[in-house]
Amino acid sequence: MHRKSVQILALGALAALPMLASAQAAADAAAAPAPNLTGNVALTTNYKFRGQDQDVIGNNGFAKTSWFKPAIQGGIDYAFGDSGFYVGNWNSSVDWLPGNSVEMDFYGGYKFKGGPIDWDVGVYQYYYPGNTAGNTTEIYGAGTWSDERFGAFTAKYSWTVSNDYFNYAGNQRGSGLDGQNTGYLNLAYTKEIVPKLTFKTAIGYTFFTSDIKSLGYKDYLDYNVGVSYDFGSGLALAGSVQGGNNQSAFNLIATPGIPTGTVFGPIGQTTFSPNVTRFIVTLTKTL
């Protein structure tokens, strides 16, 4: 080949290198894991949180004692690729604070692998736009060990860092009491027992501060046991039994008007405890 032709080819190859590099970078970007955005929506016959009904006060001020108190729920989660960081939002209809009808949760955290354990640490904000007295901030840490033969075991501890714990201490009302440092320990287990059918159970324990206990509340145990069936395409149906002990320390009374004294009102004429055991059915669609 003529020397001049070789030089022209070499110059052409050099000129093409930036375009090749750009094309490779674009290909690498396309191959990289994309941020993961997921959503979910659910209908449930009763929303319980840590063993307690979250729909307890009717429009006439009387306690809602029915087992059927449906709630609509839903949220979104965003994972930052493979970094382990994530943020999310979850919402539910509720009725336990005067003037408020929705719970809005915001959270963010970091997941990572440490030996055989999947770890998860983060912060969780419970927000009640109609009555901010219930607002609560927690930090949490969880560890999960899983095996195909034995299922998955999770231990999680949540610690309250806000001044109050779901208005139990009445801090915003000027009670001078504090719900900070209330803790919650949850132990959970899941196992697919037959294809598409998963057994789920959990037990939790709430550790109140001394200020909250001075109002008559007691530390209590909550429980959740049930099964979930996966229909495919993100649709699942779950049935579970949920409740808590020490029910007499969490009584509602049939007195119209805004509750005073404690989070549910003064203990007196007992008609209903939010810790009562319920059978709950939930239909969930993951998007």
PDB file of C-alpha atoms in Angstrom:
ATOM      1  CA  MET A   1       0.000   0.000   0.000  1.00  0.00           C
ATOM      2  CA  HIS A   2       1.216   3.473  -0.788  1.00  0.00           C
ATOM      3  CA  ARG A   3       2.748   5.289   2.160  1.00  0.00           C
ATOM      4  CA  LYS A   4       0.386   8.239   1.685  1.00  0.00           C
ATOM      5  CA  SER A   5      -2.619   5.927   1.790  1.00  0.00           C
ATOM      6  CA  VAL A   6      -1.382   4.420   5.069  1.00  0.00           C
ATOM      7  CA  GLN A   7      -1.068   7.901   6.570  1.00  0.00           C
ATOM      8  CA  ILE A   8      -4.611   8.795   5.465  1.00  0.00           C
ATOM      9  CA  LEU A   9      -5.977   5.593   7.031  1.00  0.00           C
ATOM     10  CA  ALA A  10      -4.092   6.246  10.265  1.00  0.00           C
ATOM     11  CA  LEU A  11      -5.395   9.795  10.476  1.00  0.00           C
ATOM     12  CA  GLY A  12      -8.926   8.526   9.820  1.00  0.00           C
ATOM     13  CA  ALA A  13      -8.617   5.966  12.604  1.00  0.00           C
ATOM     14  CA  LEU A  14      -7.376   8.618  15.026  1.00  0.00           C
ATOM     15  CA  ALA A  15     -10.261  10.898  14.076  1.00  0.00           C
ATOM     16  CA  ALA A  16     -12.737   8.094  14.729  1.00  0.00           C
ATOM     17  CA  LEU A  17     -11.432   7.303  18.225  1.00  0.00           C
ATOM     18  CA  PRO A  18     -13.471  10.025  20.017  1.00  0.00           C
ATOM     19  CA  MET A  19     -16.663   8.835  18.309  1.00  0.00           C
ATOM     20  CA  LEU A  20     -15.889   5.220  19.230  1.00  0.00           C
ATOM     21  CA  ALA A  21     -15.205   6.227  22.825  1.00  0.00           C
ATOM     22  CA  SER A  22     -18.474   8.162  22.941  1.00  0.00           C
ATOM     23  CA  ALA A  23     -20.397   5.210  21.534  1.00  0.00           C
ATOM     24  CA  GLN A  24     -18.813   2.872  24.110  1.00  0.00           C
ATOM     25  CA  ALA A  25     -19.705   5.249  26.947  1.00  0.00           C
ATOM     26  CA  ALA A  26     -23.303   5.351  25.740  1.00  0.00           C
ATOM     27  CA  ALA A  27     -23.381   1.561  25.575  1.00  0.00           C
ATOM     28  CA  ASP A  28     -21.931   1.289  29.096  1.00  0.00           C
ATOM     29  CA  ALA A  29     -24.542   3.744  30.399  1.00  0.00           C
ATOM     30  CA  ALA A  30     -27.326   1.757  28.776  1.00  0.00           C
ATOM     31  CA  ALA A  31     -25.996  -1.459  30.330  1.00  0.00           C
ATOM     32  CA  ALA A  32     -25.694   0.061  33.826  1.00  0.00           C
ATOM     33  CA  PRO A  33     -28.519  -0.731  36.270  1.00  0.00           C
ATOM     34  CA  ALA A  34     -31.252   1.897  36.011  1.00  0.00           C
ATOM     35  CA  PRO A  35     -32.690   3.518  39.161  1.00  0.00           C
ATOM     36  CA  ASN A  36     -35.538   1.374  40.417  1.00  0.00           C
ATOM     37  CA  LEU A  37     -38.944   3.019  40.897  1.00  0.00           C
ATOM     38  CA  THR A  38     -41.778   0.857  42.209  1.00  0.00           C
ATOM     39  CA  GLY A  39     -45.260   1.554  43.506  1.00  0.00           C
ATOM     40  CA  ASN A  40     -48.013  -0.219  45.388  1.00  0.00           C
ATOM     41  CA  VAL A  41     -51.677   0.222  46.224  1.00  0.00           C
ATOM     42  CA  ALA A  42     -53.745  -1.786  48.697  1.00  0.00           C
ATOM     43  CA  LEU A  43     -57.217  -2.198  50.141  1.00  0.00           C
ATOM     44  CA  THR A  44     -57.523  -3.612  53.650  1.00  0.00           C
ATOM     45  CA  THR A  45     -60.432  -4.443  55.946  1.00  0.00           C
ATOM     46  CA  ASN A  46     -58.646  -2.833  58.906  1.00  0.00           C
ATOM     47  CA  TYR A  47     -55.359  -0.943  59.264  1.00  0.00           C
ATOM     48  CA  LYS A  48     -53.440  -1.943  62.356  1.00  0.00           C
ATOM     49  CA  PHE A  49     -50.103  -0.404  63.335  1.00  0.00           C
ATOM     50  CA  ARG A  50     -48.063  -2.283  65.915  1.00  0.00           C
ATOM     51  CA  GLY A  51     -51.168  -4.197  66.932  1.00  0.00           C
ATOM     52  CA  GLN A  52     -53.453  -1.169  67.270  1.00  0.00           C
ATOM     53  CA  ASP A  53     -56.451  -0.138  65.127  1.00  0.00           C
ATOM     54  CA  GLN A  54     -55.816   3.141  63.296  1.00  0.00           C
ATOM     55  CA  ASP A  55     -59.499   3.930  62.635  1.00  0.00           C
ATOM     56  CA  VAL A  56     -61.099   4.323  66.050  1.00  0.00           C
ATOM     57  CA  ILE A  57     -63.136   7.550  66.317  1.00  0.00           C
ATOM     58  CA  GLY A  58     -66.421   8.006  64.417  1.00  0.00           C
ATOM     59  CA  ASN A  59     -67.875  11.273  63.123  1.00  0.00           C
ATOM     60  CA  ASN A  60     -70.135  11.466  66.188  1.00  0.00           C
ATOM     61  CA  GLY A  61     -67.164  11.161  68.538  1.00  0.00           C
ATOM     62  CA  PHE A  62     -68.034   7.606  69.598  1.00  0.00           C
ATOM     63  CA  ALA A  63     -65.543   4.772  69.389  1.00  0.00           C
ATOM     64  CA  LYS A  64     -65.667   2.575  66.280  1.00  0.00           C
ATOM     65  CA  THR A  65     -65.837  -0.971  67.595  1.00  0.00           C
ATOM     66  CA  SER A  66     -66.522  -2.750  64.287  1.00  0.00           C
ATOM     67  CA  TRP A  67     -63.981  -5.226  62.914  1.00  0.00           C
ATOM     68  CA  PHE A  68     -64.617  -3.877  59.392  1.00  0.00           C
ATOM     69  CA  LYS A  69     -63.011  -0.455  59.031  1.00  0.00           C
ATOM     70  CA  PRO A  70     -61.598  -0.443  55.491  1.00  0.00           C
ATOM     71  CA  ALA A  71     -58.598   1.639  54.523  1.00  0.00           C
ATOM     72  CA  ILE A  72     -56.980   2.499  51.209  1.00  0.00           C
ATOM     73  CA  GLN A  73     -53.194   2.558  51.134  1.00  0.00           C
ATOM     74  CA  GLY A  74     -50.378   3.087  48.682  1.00  0.00           C
ATOM     75  CA  GLY A  75     -46.873   4.327  48.156  1.00  0.00           C
ATOM     76  CA  ILE A  76     -43.770   4.557  45.989  1.00  0.00           C
ATOM     77  CA  ASP A  77     -40.144   3.504  46.493  1.00  0.00           C
ATOM     78  CA  TYR A  78     -37.058   4.722  44.650  1.00  0.00           C
ATOM     79  CA  ALA A  79     -33.768   2.828  44.800  1.00  0.00           C
ATOM     80  CA  PHE A  80     -30.606   4.574  43.599  1.00  0.00           C
ATOM     81  CA  GLY A  81     -29.295   1.813  41.351  1.00  0.00           C
ATOM     82  CA  ASP A  82     -26.953  -0.604  43.101  1.00  0.00           C
ATOM     83  CA  SER A  83     -25.736   1.976  45.628  1.00  0.00           C
ATOM     84  CA  GLY A  84     -27.949   0.609  48.402  1.00  0.00           C
ATOM     85  CA  PHE A  85     -29.587   3.985  49.071  1.00  0.00           C
ATOM     86  CA  TYR A  86     -33.351   4.388  48.795  1.00  0.00           C
ATOM     87  CA  VAL A  87     -36.200   6.785  49.591  1.00  0.00           C
ATOM     88  CA  GLY A  88     -39.929   6.233  49.729  1.00  0.00           C
ATOM     89  CA  ASN A  89     -43.390   7.390  50.680  1.00  0.00           C
ATOM     90  CA  TRP A  90     -46.372   5.409  51.987  1.00  0.00           C
ATOM     91  CA  ASN A  91     -49.882   6.623  52.822  1.00  0.00           C
ATOM     92  CA  SER A  92     -53.054   5.311  54.446  1.00  0.00           C
ATOM     93  CA  SER A  93     -56.474   6.546  55.462  1.00  0.00           C
ATOM     94  CA  VAL A  94     -56.751   6.732  59.284  1.00  0.00           C
ATOM     95  CA  ASP A  95     -59.037   8.167  61.951  1.00  0.00           C
ATOM     96  CA  TRP A  96     -57.521   8.393  65.415  1.00  0.00           C
ATOM     97  CA  LEU A  97     -56.544  12.081  65.630  1.00  0.00           C
ATOM     98  CA  PRO A  98     -59.224  14.811  65.637  1.00  0.00           C
ATOM     99  CA  GLY A  99     -59.115  16.759  62.372  1.00  0.00           C
ATOM    100  CA  ASN A 100     -56.903  14.270  60.546  1.00  0.00           C
ATOM    101  CA  SER A 101     -57.839  11.514  58.092  1.00  0.00           C
ATOM    102  CA  VAL A 102     -54.576  10.473  56.452  1.00  0.00           C
ATOM    103  CA  GLU A 103     -51.179   9.168  57.490  1.00  0.00           C
ATOM    104  CA  MET A 104     -48.249  10.111  55.251  1.00  0.00           C
ATOM    105  CA  ASP A 105     -44.932   8.373  55.815  1.00  0.00           C
ATOM    106  CA  PHE A 106     -41.581   9.479  54.381  1.00  0.00           C
ATOM    107  CA  TYR A 107     -38.423   7.448  54.743  1.00  0.00           C
ATOM    108  CA  GLY A 108     -34.913   6.961  53.447  1.00  0.00           C
ATOM    109  CA  GLY A 109     -32.147   4.537  54.192  1.00  0.00           C
ATOM    110  CA  TYR A 110     -29.242   2.385  53.141  1.00  0.00           C
ATOM    111  CA  LYS A 111     -29.144  -1.366  52.540  1.00  0.00           C
ATOM    112  CA  PHE A 112     -25.948  -3.399  52.465  1.00  0.00           C
ATOM    113  CA  LYS A 113     -24.597  -6.907  52.849  1.00  0.00           C
ATOM    114  CA  GLY A 114     -22.532  -7.836  55.897  1.00  0.00           C
ATOM    115  CA  GLY A 115     -21.533 -11.491  55.976  1.00  0.00           C
ATOM    116  CA  PRO A 116     -24.686 -13.629  55.781  1.00  0.00           C
ATOM    117  CA  ILE A 117     -26.896 -10.732  56.921  1.00  0.00           C
ATOM    118  CA  ASP A 118     -28.726  -8.154  54.798  1.00  0.00           C
ATOM    119  CA  TRP A 119     -28.644  -4.902  56.776  1.00  0.00           C
ATOM    120  CA  ASP A 120     -30.963  -1.914  56.524  1.00  0.00           C
ATOM    121  CA  VAL A 121     -30.598   1.409  58.383  1.00  0.00           C
ATOM    122  CA  GLY A 122     -32.550   4.622  57.940  1.00  0.00           C
ATOM    123  CA  VAL A 123     -34.924   7.277  59.212  1.00  0.00           C
ATOM    124  CA  TYR A 124     -38.746   7.212  59.139  1.00  0.00           C
ATOM    125  CA  GLN A 125     -41.094  10.197  59.436  1.00  0.00           C
ATOM    126  CA  TYR A 126     -44.787   9.717  60.260  1.00  0.00           C
ATOM    127  CA  TYR A 127     -46.745  12.807  59.233  1.00  0.00           C
ATOM    128  CA  TYR A 128     -50.406  13.662  59.960  1.00  0.00           C
ATOM    129  CA  PRO A 129     -51.275  16.792  57.933  1.00  0.00           C
ATOM    130  CA  GLY A 130     -54.588  17.488  59.684  1.00  0.00           C
ATOM    131  CA  ASN A 131     -53.160  17.275  63.204  1.00  0.00           C
ATOM    132  CA  THR A 132     -49.386  17.431  63.574  1.00  0.00           C
ATOM    133  CA  ALA A 133     -49.569  16.405  67.241  1.00  0.00           C
ATOM    134  CA  GLY A 134     -49.213  12.820  66.021  1.00  0.00           C
ATOM    135  CA  ASN A 135     -46.047  13.454  63.996  1.00  0.00           C
ATOM    136  CA  THR A 136     -43.273  11.058  64.970  1.00  0.00           C
ATOM    137  CA  THR A 137     -39.695  10.564  63.777  1.00  0.00           C
ATOM    138  CA  GLU A 138     -37.815   7.294  64.233  1.00  0.00           C
ATOM    139  CA  ILE A 139     -34.451   5.932  63.235  1.00  0.00           C
ATOM    140  CA  TYR A 140     -34.220   2.202  62.601  1.00  0.00           C
ATOM    141  CA  GLY A 141     -31.863  -0.672  62.012  1.00  0.00           C
ATOM    142  CA  ALA A 142     -32.722  -4.146  60.722  1.00  0.00           C
ATOM    143  CA  GLY A 143     -30.938  -7.363  59.859  1.00  0.00           C
ATOM    144  CA  THR A 144     -32.282 -10.245  57.742  1.00  0.00           C
ATOM    145  CA  TRP A 145     -30.919 -13.772  57.407  1.00  0.00           C
ATOM    146  CA  SER A 146     -32.521 -15.878  54.689  1.00  0.00           C
ATOM    147  CA  ASP A 147     -32.188 -19.389  53.330  1.00  0.00           C
ATOM    148  CA  GLU A 148     -34.261 -21.168  50.681  1.00  0.00           C
ATOM    149  CA  ARG A 149     -34.832 -24.128  52.975  1.00  0.00           C
ATOM    150  CA  PHE A 150     -35.591 -22.310  56.210  1.00  0.00           C
ATOM    151  CA  GLY A 151     -37.105 -18.990  55.128  1.00  0.00           C
ATOM    152  CA  ALA A 152     -36.177 -15.462  56.189  1.00  0.00           C
ATOM    153  CA  PHE A 153     -35.716 -14.128  59.721  1.00  0.00           C
ATOM    154  CA  THR A 154     -35.679 -10.358  60.379  1.00  0.00           C
ATOM    155  CA  ALA A 155     -34.963  -8.382  63.534  1.00  0.00           C
ATOM    156  CA  LYS A 156     -35.677  -4.630  63.492  1.00  0.00           C
ATOM    157  CA  TYR A 157     -35.419  -1.949  66.156  1.00  0.00           C
ATOM    158  CA  SER A 158     -36.988   1.523  65.822  1.00  0.00           C
ATOM    159  CA  TRP A 159     -36.076   4.361  68.179  1.00  0.00           C
ATOM    160  CA  THR A 160     -38.097   7.574  68.572  1.00  0.00           C
ATOM    161  CA  VAL A 161     -36.015  10.743  68.192  1.00  0.00           C
ATOM    162  CA  SER A 162     -38.903  13.263  68.043  1.00  0.00           C
ATOM    163  CA  ASN A 163     -40.258  14.914  71.203  1.00  0.00           C
ATOM    164  CA  ASP A 164     -43.322  12.675  71.280  1.00  0.00           C
ATOM    165  CA  TYR A 165     -44.442   9.218  70.193  1.00  0.00           C
ATOM    166  CA  PHE A 166     -47.739   9.499  68.252  1.00  0.00           C
ATOM    167  CA  ASN A 167     -49.098  12.058  70.747  1.00  0.00           C
ATOM    168  CA  TYR A 168     -49.012   9.594  73.653  1.00  0.00           C
ATOM    169  CA  ALA A 169     -47.226  12.072  75.929  1.00  0.00           C
ATOM    170  CA  GLY A 170     -49.327  15.061  74.773  1.00  0.00           C
ATOM    171  CA  ASN A 171     -46.176  17.082  74.206  1.00  0.00           C
ATOM    172  CA  GLN A 172     -47.747  19.535  71.741  1.00  0.00           C
ATOM    173  CA  ARG A 173     -50.611  20.185  74.157  1.00  0.00           C
ATOM    174  CA  GLY A 174     -48.093  21.484  76.654  1.00  0.00           C
ATOM    175  CA  SER A 175     -48.189  18.495  78.991  1.00  0.00           C
ATOM    176  CA  GLY A 176     -44.509  18.879  79.822  1.00  0.00           C
ATOM    177  CA  LEU A 177     -44.122  15.147  79.168  1.00  0.00           C
ATOM    178  CA  ASP A 178     -41.808  13.507  76.641  1.00  0.00           C
ATOM    179  CA  GLY A 179     -42.169  10.493  74.344  1.00  0.00           C
ATOM    180  CA  GLN A 180     -38.626  10.640  72.999  1.00  0.00           C
ATOM    181  CA  ASN A 181     -36.603   7.406  73.309  1.00  0.00           C
ATOM    182  CA  THR A 182     -39.648   5.158  73.039  1.00  0.00           C
ATOM    183  CA  GLY A 183     -38.436   1.975  71.332  1.00  0.00           C
ATOM    184  CA  TYR A 184     -40.000  -0.766  69.258  1.00  0.00           C
ATOM    185  CA  LEU A 185     -38.517  -4.220  68.615  1.00  0.00           C
ATOM    186  CA  ASN A 186     -39.967  -6.441  65.875  1.00  0.00           C
ATOM    187  CA  LEU A 187     -39.056 -10.034  65.032  1.00  0.00           C
ATOM    188  CA  ALA A 188     -40.458 -11.418  61.770  1.00  0.00           C
ATOM    189  CA  TYR A 189     -40.344 -14.683  59.832  1.00  0.00           C
ATOM    190  CA  THR A 190     -41.488 -15.536  56.284  1.00  0.00           C
ATOM    191  CA  LYS A 191     -41.424 -18.821  54.361  1.00  0.00           C
ATOM    192  CA  GLU A 192     -42.987 -19.956  51.097  1.00  0.00           C
ATOM    193  CA  ILE A 193     -44.778 -23.124  52.152  1.00  0.00           C
ATOM    194  CA  VAL A 194     -46.060 -24.098  48.707  1.00  0.00           C
ATOM    195  CA  PRO A 195     -45.562 -22.286  45.376  1.00  0.00           C
ATOM    196  CA  LYS A 196     -47.101 -18.791  45.558  1.00  0.00           C
ATOM    197  CA  LEU A 197     -48.325 -19.269  49.151  1.00  0.00           C
ATOM    198  CA  THR A 198     -46.167 -17.609  51.810  1.00  0.00           C
ATOM    199  CA  PHE A 199     -46.475 -17.922  55.581  1.00  0.00           C
ATOM    200  CA  LYS A 200     -45.747 -14.710  57.519  1.00  0.00           C
ATOM    201  CA  THR A 201     -45.559 -14.059  61.227  1.00  0.00           C
ATOM    202  CA  ALA A 202     -44.185 -11.310  63.449  1.00  0.00           C
ATOM    203  CA  ILE A 203     -44.062 -10.340  67.091  1.00  0.00           C
ATOM    204  CA  GLY A 204     -43.283  -6.861  68.382  1.00  0.00           C
ATOM    205  CA  TYR A 205     -42.741  -5.109  71.694  1.00  0.00           C
ATOM    206  CA  THR A 206     -43.184  -1.390  72.469  1.00  0.00           C
ATOM    207  CA  PHE A 207     -40.985   0.148  75.190  1.00  0.00           C
ATOM    208  CA  PHE A 208     -42.573   3.400  76.394  1.00  0.00           C
ATOM    209  CA  THR A 209     -40.767   6.199  78.210  1.00  0.00           C
ATOM    210  CA  SER A 210     -41.473   6.744  81.895  1.00  0.00           C
ATOM    211  CA  ASP A 211     -43.420   9.921  81.035  1.00  0.00           C
ATOM    212  CA  ILE A 212     -45.856   7.951  78.863  1.00  0.00           C
ATOM    213  CA  LYS A 213     -46.175   5.207  81.481  1.00  0.00           C
ATOM    214  CA  SER A 214     -47.067   7.853  84.075  1.00  0.00           C
ATOM    215  CA  LEU A 215     -50.335   8.371  82.127  1.00  0.00           C
ATOM    216  CA  GLY A 216     -51.383   4.762  82.682  1.00  0.00           C
ATOM    217  CA  TYR A 217     -50.055   3.193  79.491  1.00  0.00           C
ATOM    218  CA  LYS A 218     -48.046  -0.007  79.675  1.00  0.00           C
ATOM    219  CA  ASP A 219     -45.399  -1.574  77.479  1.00  0.00           C
ATOM    220  CA  TYR A 220     -47.169  -4.099  75.299  1.00  0.00           C
ATOM    221  CA  LEU A 221     -46.678  -7.022  72.956  1.00  0.00           C
ATOM    222  CA  ASP A 222     -48.231  -7.151  69.482  1.00  0.00           C
ATOM    223  CA  TYR A 223     -48.569 -10.093  67.102  1.00  0.00           C
ATOM    224  CA  ASN A 224     -49.289 -10.768  63.443  1.00  0.00           C
ATOM    225  CA  VAL A 225     -49.664 -14.198  61.826  1.00  0.00           C
ATOM    226  CA  GLY A 226     -51.075 -15.083  58.406  1.00  0.00           C
ATOM    227  CA  VAL A 227     -50.514 -16.143  54.820  1.00  0.00           C
ATOM    228  CA  SER A 228     -50.229 -14.367  51.485  1.00  0.00           C
ATOM    229  CA  TYR A 229     -51.030 -15.716  48.023  1.00  0.00           C
ATOM    230  CA  ASP A 230     -49.298 -14.365  44.916  1.00  0.00           C
ATOM    231  CA  PHE A 231     -51.602 -14.311  41.882  1.00  0.00           C
ATOM    232  CA  GLY A 232     -48.825 -13.019  39.632  1.00  0.00           C
ATOM    233  CA  SER A 233     -48.460  -9.684  37.838  1.00  0.00           C
ATOM    234  CA  GLY A 234     -47.921  -7.994  41.206  1.00  0.00           C
ATOM    235  CA  LEU A 235     -51.300  -8.953  42.675  1.00  0.00           C
ATOM    236  CA  ALA A 236     -51.395 -10.590  46.119  1.00  0.00           C
ATOM    237  CA  LEU A 237     -54.065 -11.402  48.709  1.00  0.00           C
ATOM    238  CA  ALA A 238     -53.193 -11.736  52.405  1.00  0.00           C
ATOM    239  CA  GLY A 239     -55.131 -12.849  55.468  1.00  0.00           C
ATOM    240  CA  SER A 240     -53.780 -12.336  58.974  1.00  0.00           C
ATOM    241  CA  VAL A 241     -54.659 -12.257  62.659  1.00  0.00           C
ATOM    242  CA  GLN A 242     -53.338  -9.142  64.425  1.00  0.00           C
ATOM    243  CA  GLY A 243     -53.631  -7.626  67.878  1.00  0.00           C
ATOM    244  CA  GLY A 244     -51.893  -6.801  71.127  1.00  0.00           C
ATOM    245  CA  ASN A 245     -51.969  -7.454  74.863  1.00  0.00           C
ATOM    246  CA  ASN A 246     -52.471  -5.059  77.812  1.00  0.00           C
ATOM    247  CA  GLN A 247     -55.743  -3.980  76.248  1.00  0.00           C
ATOM    248  CA  SER A 248     -57.071  -2.329  79.413  1.00  0.00           C
ATOM    249  CA  ALA A 249     -54.263   0.260  79.198  1.00  0.00           C
ATOM    250  CA  PHE A 250     -55.528   1.480  75.802  1.00  0.00           C
ATOM    251  CA  ASN A 251     -59.271   1.951  76.243  1.00  0.00           C
ATOM    252  CA  LEU A 252     -61.576   4.190  74.244  1.00  0.00           C
ATOM    253  CA  ILE A 253     -64.714   5.560  75.882  1.00  0.00           C
ATOM    254  CA  ALA A 254     -68.084   6.371  74.284  1.00  0.00           C
ATOM    255  CA  THR A 255     -67.894  10.112  74.957  1.00  0.00           C
ATOM    256  CA  PRO A 256     -68.575  12.568  72.087  1.00  0.00           C
ATOM    257  CA  GLY A 257     -66.087  15.337  71.501  1.00  0.00           C
ATOM    258  CA  ILE A 258     -62.334  15.726  71.281  1.00  0.00           C
ATOM    259  CA  PRO A 259     -60.429  13.242  73.454  1.00  0.00           C
ATOM    260  CA  THR A 260     -58.420  14.791  76.278  1.00  0.00           C
ATOM    261  CA  GLY A 261     -55.972  13.579  78.870  1.00  0.00           C
ATOM    262  CA  THR A 262     -54.326  10.795  76.864  1.00  0.00           C
ATOM    263  CA  VAL A 263     -53.952   9.843  73.244  1.00  0.00           C
ATOM    264  CA  PHE A 264     -57.399   8.176  73.174  1.00  0.00           C
ATOM    265  CA  GLY A 265     -59.100  10.049  76.013  1.00  0.00           C
ATOM    266  CA  PRO A 266     -59.426   9.446  79.757  1.00  0.00           C
ATOM    267  CA  ILE A 267     -59.710   5.847  80.856  1.00  0.00           C
ATOM    268  CA  GLY A 268     -63.205   5.261  82.158  1.00  0.00           C
ATOM    269  CA  GLN A 269     -66.328   3.716  80.647  1.00  0.00           C
ATOM    270  CA  THR A 270     -64.667   1.018  78.574  1.00  0.00           C
ATOM    271  CA  THR A 271     -66.211   0.197  75.203  1.00  0.00           C
ATOM    272  CA  PHE A 272     -63.287  -0.753  72.989  1.00  0.00           C
ATOM    273  CA  SER A 273     -59.536  -1.317  72.940  1.00  0.00           C
ATOM    274  CA  PRO A 274     -57.525  -0.696  69.744  1.00  0.00           C
ATOM    275  CA  ASN A 275     -55.351  -3.675  70.760  1.00  0.00           C
ATOM    276  CA  VAL A 276     -58.244  -6.100  70.221  1.00  0.00           C
ATOM    277  CA  THR A 277     -57.464  -9.101  68.009  1.00  0.00           C
ATOM    278  CA  ARG A 278     -58.711  -8.797  64.422  1.00  0.00           C
ATOM    279  CA  PHE A 279     -58.773 -10.979  61.318  1.00  0.00           C
ATOM    280  CA  ILE A 280     -57.648  -8.719  58.476  1.00  0.00           C
ATOM    281  CA  VAL A 281     -57.770  -9.240  54.708  1.00  0.00           C
ATOM    282  CA  THR A 282     -55.575  -7.129  52.411  1.00  0.00           C
ATOM    283  CA  LEU A 283     -55.432  -7.017  48.607  1.00  0.00           C
ATOM    284  CA  THR A 284     -52.213  -5.497  47.234  1.00  0.00           C
ATOM    285  CA  LYS A 285     -51.109  -4.563  43.731  1.00  0.00           C
ATOM    286  CA  THR A 286     -47.430  -3.848  43.130  1.00  0.00           C
ATOM    287  CA  LEU A 287     -46.811  -1.559  40.162  1.00  0.00           C
TER     288      LEU A 287
END
